[in-house]
Amino acid sequence: MPDTASTPSALPSSVPFNNPLITGKELEYIRQAIVSKRTSGDGTFTKQCQAWLTQQLGCRMSLLTHSCTAALEMAAILADVQPGDEVILPSYTFVSTANAFVLRGATPVFVDVRPDTLNLDESKVEAAITPKTKVIAPVHYAGVSCEMDILKAIAERHNLLVIEDAAQGIRSFYKGKPVGSLGHLAAFSFHETKNVVCGEGGALAINDPALIERAEIIREKGTNRSKFFRGEVDKYTWVDVGSSFLPSDILAAFLLAQLEEVDLIIQQRMAIWNYYHQRLETLEQQEIARRPIIPADCQHNAHIYYLLVENLEVRTALIAHLKRKGIQSTFHYVPLHSAPAGLKYGRTTGELSVTDDLSDRLIRLPLGAGMTLTEAKYVSEEVLAFFNQQS
Ligand SMILES: *Cc1c(COP(=O)(O)O)cnc(C)c1O
């Protein structure tokens, strides 16, 4: 449990950027997976994780994968994206959102983000649609949902698939509905840096029932092995393209222990997030930095606490100041549209001025369910001290 900020205690000597909470059952579940001698994919722990996800998301099916990247690659195959097709996505995202489609020969079409949430700007999506467009891939940055009603309406009008990059979105909600239940498909990440972790891991959530059968096949190397195990066919065989996307049941065992404690994890993160938000309000009042903005329709999951400072120089100096104090802070994405591979494989529509501007100014503060409020207090004080020295 985080101690309270008022408890007198020694200043932390160092604050890591990421500090996940180990909830307690991880090693026992991993032990059980190992002694069962069933350590390959789709064992009992995988099934329990999938049942948990399907129930929590209210999706039609969920499949564990070895990463969110893998889930996005599966989604791109399921969407039947072909060479020359186009996929609309933000430039301010992780490379996998684009790579998954580039691997299928498609062209990522980068659209600017909203200045408030840093999510795909739904008002600019329609202008990017061409006869080749097949998919819209919104990314829920910092676990704050995109404006999904509008994006879904656009997709419906143009007969496009919506693939949510919900890597950061576990236990986030949009108008009361879980992130990951809103598009045709959604990809989650359980990488060490996310809210719920198992080292490397991910999941594909399937909301469109028409995609279920093929999803199982693609994940099982293009075979109907899943049907065979359910007794629906008397032998299994190669029926489609596919690959190996299953994680070992040892990792699923780790993941189950985390999923079972997701409420505690988010509660702990939220305590740190809220502490920063309150303590750093003065920076916004003095127009020194802008804090995260959460729209009324969105319930977030405290995945990221960021500040937007004045410019790149201030950010670089702030990161260096914090580093001298033993505090690890970091910037985030380098925009994809102007990256070497983005220039080679993608194209842009309209100005990406918001993306270009904020990517230089965004700094992420340490945040993790294993972090204490004393650490958050120390970080906040050092952030405030930096700006006091500046003025
Ligand atoms: C972390 C992340 C990914 C990749 O997740 P992996 O599980 O590491 O493959 C993809 N997209 C976004 C937006 C992410 O934050």
Coordinates of C-alpha atoms and ligand atoms in Angstrom, one line a residue:
M1 CA 0.0 0.0 0.0
P2 CA 1.3 3.5 -0.6
D3 CA 2.0 5.3 2.6
T4 CA 0.2 8.6 3.1
A5 CA 1.9 11.8 1.9
S6 CA 1.7 13.2 5.4
T7 CA 3.7 10.4 7.0
P8 CA 7.2 11.7 7.7
S9 CA 9.7 9.5 6.1
A10 CA 13.1 9.8 4.4
L11 CA 13.2 11.2 0.9
P12 CA 13.5 8.4 -1.7
S13 CA 16.9 8.2 -3.1
S14 CA 15.7 7.2 -6.5
V15 CA 12.3 6.9 -8.2
P16 CA 12.1 4.5 -11.1
F17 CA 9.9 5.5 -14.0
N18 CA 7.9 2.3 -13.9
N19 CA 7.2 0.3 -10.8
P20 CA 4.6 -2.4 -11.3
L21 CA 2.8 -4.0 -8.4
I22 CA 3.4 -7.7 -7.8
T23 CA 0.1 -8.7 -6.3
G24 CA 1.2 -11.9 -4.5
K25 CA -0.1 -14.9 -6.3
E26 CA 2.2 -14.6 -9.4
L27 CA 4.8 -17.1 -8.2
E28 CA 2.3 -19.6 -6.9
Y29 CA 0.3 -19.6 -10.2
I30 CA 3.6 -19.9 -12.2
R31 CA 4.6 -22.8 -10.0
Q32 CA 1.2 -24.5 -10.7
A33 CA 1.7 -24.1 -14.4
I34 CA 5.1 -25.6 -14.3
V35 CA 4.3 -28.6 -12.1
S36 CA 1.2 -29.3 -14.3
K37 CA 3.7 -30.0 -17.1
R38 CA 1.3 -28.2 -19.4
T39 CA 3.3 -25.1 -20.2
S40 CA 2.4 -24.5 -23.9
G41 CA -0.3 -22.1 -25.0
D42 CA -4.0 -22.5 -24.3
G43 CA -3.7 -24.3 -21.0
T44 CA -5.9 -23.7 -18.0
F45 CA -4.3 -20.3 -17.1
T46 CA -4.8 -19.0 -20.6
K47 CA -8.4 -20.1 -20.5
Q48 CA -9.0 -18.4 -17.2
C49 CA -7.4 -15.1 -18.4
Q50 CA -9.5 -15.3 -21.6
A51 CA -12.7 -15.9 -19.6
W52 CA -11.9 -13.0 -17.3
L53 CA -11.3 -10.7 -20.3
T54 CA -14.3 -11.8 -22.2
Q55 CA -16.5 -11.3 -19.1
Q56 CA -15.0 -7.9 -18.2
L57 CA -15.1 -6.5 -21.7
G58 CA -18.4 -8.1 -22.7
C59 CA -16.7 -9.0 -26.0
R60 CA -17.6 -12.1 -28.0
M61 CA -14.3 -13.8 -27.6
S62 CA -10.8 -12.9 -26.4
L63 CA -7.6 -14.6 -27.2
L64 CA -4.3 -14.2 -25.4
T65 CA -1.3 -13.3 -27.6
H66 CA 2.3 -12.9 -26.8
S67 CA 2.1 -9.1 -27.3
C68 CA -0.2 -6.3 -28.3
T69 CA 1.9 -6.2 -31.4
A70 CA 0.9 -9.8 -32.2
A71 CA -2.8 -9.0 -31.5
L72 CA -2.6 -6.0 -33.9
E73 CA -0.9 -8.3 -36.6
M74 CA -3.7 -10.8 -36.1
A75 CA -6.3 -8.0 -36.5
A76 CA -4.7 -6.8 -39.7
I77 CA -4.9 -10.4 -41.1
L78 CA -8.5 -10.7 -39.9
A79 CA -9.4 -7.3 -41.5
D80 CA -8.2 -8.8 -44.8
V81 CA -6.0 -5.8 -45.4
Q82 CA -4.3 -6.2 -48.8
P83 CA -1.4 -4.4 -50.5
G84 CA -2.4 -0.9 -51.5
D85 CA -5.2 -0.7 -48.9
E86 CA -5.1 2.3 -46.5
V87 CA -5.4 2.4 -42.7
I88 CA -6.2 5.6 -40.8
L89 CA -4.3 6.1 -37.6
P90 CA -2.7 8.8 -35.4
S91 CA 1.0 9.5 -35.9
Y92 CA 1.4 10.0 -32.2
T93 CA 1.5 6.3 -31.3
F94 CA 3.7 3.3 -30.9
V95 CA 5.2 1.8 -34.1
S96 CA 3.2 -1.4 -33.9
T97 CA -0.1 0.4 -34.7
A98 CA 1.4 1.1 -38.1
N99 CA 3.7 -1.9 -38.6
A100 CA 0.9 -4.4 -38.2
F101 CA -0.7 -3.0 -41.4
V102 CA 2.6 -2.3 -43.2
L103 CA 3.5 -5.9 -42.9
R104 CA 0.4 -6.7 -45.0
G105 CA 1.4 -4.2 -47.6
A106 CA -1.0 -1.5 -46.6
T107 CA -0.3 2.2 -46.3
P108 CA -0.7 3.9 -43.0
V109 CA -2.5 7.3 -43.4
F110 CA -1.5 9.5 -40.5
V111 CA -4.1 12.0 -39.1
D112 CA -3.5 14.6 -36.4
V113 CA -4.5 14.2 -32.8
R114 CA -6.8 16.3 -30.6
P115 CA -5.0 18.9 -28.5
D116 CA -6.9 17.8 -25.4
T117 CA -6.7 14.0 -25.2
L118 CA -3.9 13.5 -27.8
N119 CA -6.2 10.9 -29.4
L120 CA -7.0 10.6 -33.1
D121 CA -8.9 13.8 -34.1
E122 CA -12.2 12.4 -35.2
S123 CA -13.1 15.7 -37.0
K124 CA -10.1 15.1 -39.4
V125 CA -10.8 11.4 -40.2
E126 CA -13.4 11.8 -42.9
A127 CA -11.0 14.0 -45.0
A128 CA -8.5 11.1 -45.0
I129 CA -10.8 8.5 -46.4
T130 CA -10.3 7.3 -50.0
P131 CA -11.8 4.4 -51.9
K132 CA -8.7 2.4 -50.6
T133 CA -9.4 2.9 -47.0
K134 CA -10.2 -0.3 -45.1
V135 CA -9.6 0.3 -41.4
I136 CA -9.6 3.1 -38.8
A137 CA -7.2 2.3 -35.9
P138 CA -7.8 4.6 -33.0
V139 CA -5.3 4.5 -30.1
H140 CA -6.6 5.3 -26.6
Y141 CA -3.7 7.3 -25.4
A142 CA -2.9 7.2 -21.7
G143 CA -6.0 5.0 -21.2
V144 CA -8.3 7.8 -22.2
S145 CA -10.9 6.7 -24.7
C146 CA -11.1 8.1 -28.2
E147 CA -14.4 9.7 -29.3
M148 CA -15.7 6.3 -30.3
D149 CA -19.4 7.2 -31.2
I150 CA -18.2 9.6 -33.9
L151 CA -15.5 7.3 -35.2
K152 CA -17.9 4.3 -35.3
A153 CA -20.4 6.4 -37.2
I154 CA -17.8 7.4 -39.8
A155 CA -16.7 3.8 -40.1
E156 CA -20.3 2.6 -40.7
R157 CA -20.9 5.3 -43.3
H158 CA -17.8 4.2 -45.3
N159 CA -18.0 0.5 -44.5
L160 CA -14.7 0.4 -42.6
L161 CA -13.5 -1.8 -39.8
V162 CA -12.5 -0.2 -36.5
I163 CA -9.5 -1.8 -34.8
E164 CA -8.9 -0.3 -31.3
D165 CA -5.3 -0.1 -30.2
A166 CA -6.3 -0.6 -26.6
A167 CA -2.7 -1.4 -25.5
Q168 CA -3.1 1.2 -22.7
G169 CA -6.8 0.8 -22.2
I170 CA -7.4 -2.1 -19.8
R171 CA -10.3 -1.0 -17.4
S172 CA -10.9 2.3 -19.1
F173 CA -14.4 3.2 -20.1
Y174 CA -16.2 5.3 -22.7
K175 CA -19.8 6.3 -21.8
G176 CA -19.7 3.5 -19.3
K177 CA -18.6 0.8 -21.9
P178 CA -15.2 -0.8 -21.6
V179 CA -12.5 0.3 -24.0
G180 CA -11.8 -2.7 -26.2
S181 CA -15.5 -3.5 -26.5
L182 CA -16.2 -0.6 -28.9
G183 CA -14.5 -1.5 -32.2
H184 CA -14.8 -4.7 -34.4
L185 CA -11.5 -5.8 -32.8
A186 CA -9.3 -4.5 -30.1
A187 CA -5.7 -5.2 -29.0
F188 CA -4.4 -5.0 -25.4
S189 CA -0.9 -5.1 -24.0
F190 CA 0.4 -6.7 -20.8
H191 CA 4.0 -5.6 -21.4
E192 CA 6.0 -4.7 -18.3
T193 CA 5.3 -1.0 -18.8
K194 CA 1.5 -1.3 -18.9
N195 CA -1.0 -1.3 -16.0
V196 CA -1.5 -5.1 -15.9
V197 CA 1.7 -7.0 -16.7
C198 CA 3.2 -10.4 -17.4
G199 CA 6.5 -9.4 -18.9
E200 CA 5.4 -9.7 -22.5
G201 CA 1.8 -10.4 -23.4
G202 CA -1.3 -9.2 -25.1
A203 CA -4.8 -10.1 -26.1
L204 CA -7.1 -9.7 -29.1
A205 CA -10.7 -8.9 -28.2
I206 CA -13.2 -9.8 -30.9
N207 CA -16.5 -8.0 -30.9
D208 CA -17.7 -8.8 -34.4
P209 CA -19.0 -12.4 -34.3
A210 CA -18.2 -12.9 -38.0
L211 CA -14.5 -12.7 -37.2
I212 CA -14.4 -15.3 -34.4
E213 CA -13.8 -18.5 -36.3
R214 CA -11.0 -17.1 -38.4
A215 CA -9.3 -15.5 -35.4
E216 CA -8.9 -18.9 -33.8
I217 CA -7.5 -20.4 -37.0
I218 CA -5.0 -17.6 -37.6
R219 CA -3.7 -17.8 -34.0
E220 CA -3.3 -21.6 -34.3
K221 CA -0.8 -21.4 -37.3
G222 CA -3.6 -21.5 -39.8
T223 CA -5.1 -24.8 -38.5
N224 CA -8.5 -25.6 -37.1
R225 CA -6.9 -27.1 -34.0
S226 CA -9.2 -25.2 -31.6
K227 CA -12.2 -26.9 -33.3
F228 CA -10.5 -30.2 -33.0
F229 CA -10.0 -29.8 -29.3
R230 CA -13.6 -28.9 -28.9
G231 CA -14.5 -32.1 -30.8
E232 CA -16.1 -30.2 -33.6
V233 CA -13.9 -31.8 -36.3
D234 CA -12.3 -35.3 -36.1
K235 CA -8.8 -34.2 -37.2
Y236 CA -7.1 -30.8 -37.6
T237 CA -5.5 -29.5 -40.7
W238 CA -4.1 -26.5 -42.5
V239 CA -7.1 -24.3 -43.6
D240 CA -5.8 -20.7 -43.8
V241 CA -2.8 -18.4 -43.3
G242 CA -1.7 -18.1 -39.7
S243 CA 1.2 -17.9 -37.3
S244 CA 2.1 -18.7 -33.7
F245 CA 0.5 -16.0 -31.6
L246 CA 0.0 -18.0 -28.3
P247 CA 1.9 -17.1 -25.1
S248 CA 3.1 -19.9 -22.9
D249 CA 0.7 -20.9 -20.0
I250 CA 3.5 -19.9 -17.6
L251 CA 3.0 -16.3 -18.7
A252 CA -0.8 -16.6 -18.6
A253 CA -0.3 -17.8 -14.9
F254 CA 1.6 -14.5 -14.2
L255 CA -1.1 -12.6 -16.0
L256 CA -4.0 -14.2 -14.1
A257 CA -2.6 -13.1 -10.8
Q258 CA -2.5 -9.6 -12.1
L259 CA -5.9 -9.6 -13.7
E260 CA -7.5 -10.8 -10.4
E261 CA -6.1 -7.7 -8.7
V262 CA -6.8 -5.2 -11.4
D263 CA -8.9 -3.1 -9.2
L264 CA -6.2 -2.7 -6.6
I265 CA -3.6 -1.9 -9.3
I266 CA -5.8 0.8 -10.8
Q267 CA -6.7 2.2 -7.4
Q268 CA -3.0 2.5 -6.4
R269 CA -2.1 4.1 -9.8
M270 CA -5.1 6.5 -9.5
A271 CA -3.9 7.6 -6.0
I272 CA -0.5 8.7 -7.5
W273 CA -2.2 10.2 -10.6
N274 CA -4.6 12.2 -8.5
Y275 CA -1.8 13.4 -6.2
Y276 CA 0.2 14.7 -9.1
H277 CA -2.9 16.3 -10.6
Q278 CA -3.7 18.2 -7.5
R279 CA -0.2 19.1 -6.5
L280 CA 0.8 20.4 -10.0
E281 CA -2.4 22.4 -10.6
T282 CA -0.5 25.5 -9.7
L283 CA 1.7 25.0 -12.9
E284 CA -1.4 25.2 -15.0
Q285 CA -2.7 28.3 -13.1
Q286 CA 0.6 30.0 -13.7
E287 CA 0.5 28.9 -17.4
I288 CA 3.7 27.0 -17.0
A289 CA 2.5 23.6 -18.0
R290 CA -0.8 21.9 -19.0
R291 CA -2.0 18.8 -17.2
P292 CA -3.9 15.8 -18.7
I293 CA -7.5 16.5 -19.8
I294 CA -10.1 13.8 -19.2
P295 CA -13.4 14.4 -21.2
A296 CA -16.6 13.8 -19.3
D297 CA -17.5 10.7 -21.3
C298 CA -14.2 9.0 -20.4
Q299 CA -13.2 7.1 -17.3
H300 CA -9.5 6.6 -17.5
N301 CA -7.2 4.0 -15.8
A302 CA -4.3 6.2 -14.6
H303 CA -2.0 4.7 -17.2
I304 CA 0.2 7.9 -17.8
Y305 CA 0.7 11.1 -16.0
Y306 CA 2.1 13.7 -18.3
L307 CA 2.7 17.4 -18.5
L308 CA 2.9 19.6 -21.6
V309 CA 5.7 22.1 -20.9
E310 CA 6.5 25.2 -23.0
N311 CA 9.0 23.7 -25.4
L312 CA 11.7 21.1 -26.1
E313 CA 14.4 23.1 -24.2
V314 CA 12.3 23.2 -21.0
R315 CA 11.4 19.6 -21.3
T316 CA 15.1 18.5 -21.8
A317 CA 16.1 20.7 -18.8
L318 CA 13.3 19.3 -16.6
I319 CA 14.2 15.7 -17.4
A320 CA 17.9 16.4 -16.6
H321 CA 16.9 18.2 -13.3
L322 CA 14.8 15.2 -12.3
K323 CA 17.6 12.8 -13.3
R324 CA 20.0 14.7 -11.0
K325 CA 17.5 14.1 -8.2
G326 CA 17.3 10.4 -8.9
I327 CA 14.0 10.6 -10.6
Q328 CA 13.4 8.9 -14.0
S329 CA 11.1 10.8 -16.2
T330 CA 10.7 10.4 -20.0
F331 CA 9.3 11.8 -23.2
H332 CA 7.0 9.7 -25.3
Y333 CA 6.4 9.0 -29.0
V334 CA 8.5 10.4 -31.7
P335 CA 5.8 11.0 -34.4
L336 CA 5.6 8.2 -37.0
H337 CA 4.7 10.3 -40.0
S338 CA 8.2 12.0 -40.1
A339 CA 10.2 8.9 -39.0
P340 CA 12.2 7.2 -41.7
A341 CA 9.8 4.2 -42.0
G342 CA 6.8 6.5 -41.8
L343 CA 8.1 8.5 -44.7
K344 CA 8.8 5.3 -46.6
Y345 CA 5.6 3.4 -46.0
G346 CA 3.0 6.0 -45.0
R347 CA 1.4 9.3 -46.0
T348 CA -0.3 12.1 -44.2
T349 CA -3.5 14.0 -44.7
G350 CA -3.6 17.6 -43.6
E351 CA -1.3 19.3 -41.2
L352 CA 0.0 17.3 -38.2
S353 CA 0.7 20.4 -36.3
V354 CA -0.7 19.3 -33.0
T355 CA 1.3 16.1 -33.2
D356 CA 4.5 17.9 -34.1
D357 CA 4.0 20.5 -31.4
L358 CA 3.1 18.3 -28.4
S359 CA 5.5 15.5 -29.1
D360 CA 8.4 17.9 -28.3
R361 CA 6.7 19.2 -25.1
L362 CA 5.3 16.1 -23.4
I363 CA 7.0 14.7 -20.3
R364 CA 5.8 11.6 -18.4
L365 CA 6.3 11.4 -14.7
P366 CA 7.0 8.2 -12.8
L367 CA 3.8 6.2 -12.3
G368 CA 3.2 2.6 -11.1
A369 CA 1.0 0.7 -8.7
G370 CA 4.1 -0.2 -6.8
M371 CA 5.0 3.5 -6.2
T372 CA 4.4 5.2 -2.9
L373 CA 2.8 8.6 -2.3
T374 CA 6.0 9.7 -0.6
E375 CA 7.7 9.2 -3.9
A376 CA 5.0 11.1 -5.7
K377 CA 5.4 13.9 -3.3
Y378 CA 9.2 14.0 -3.9
V379 CA 8.7 14.0 -7.6
S380 CA 6.1 16.8 -7.5
E381 CA 8.3 18.9 -5.2
E382 CA 11.2 18.5 -7.6
V383 CA 9.0 19.4 -10.6
L384 CA 7.8 22.6 -8.7
A385 CA 11.4 23.4 -7.6
F386 CA 12.6 23.2 -11.2
F387 CA 10.0 25.8 -12.3
N388 CA 10.6 28.0 -9.3
Q389 CA 14.3 28.2 -10.1
Q390 CA 13.4 29.1 -13.7
S391 CA 11.3 32.1 -12.9
Ligands
LIG1 C1 2.7 -0.7 -25.6 C2 2.0 -0.4 -26.8 C3 1.9 -1.2 -27.9 C4 2.7 -2.5 -28.0 O1 2.5 -3.4 -27.0 P1 3.4 -4.8 -26.9 O2 2.6 -5.6 -26.0 O3 4.7 -4.4 -26.4 O4 3.5 -5.3 -28.3 C5 1.2 -0.9 -29.0 N1 0.4 0.2 -29.1 C6 0.5 1.1 -28.0 C7 -0.4 2.4 -28.1 C8 1.2 0.8 -26.9 O5 1.2 1.7 -25.9

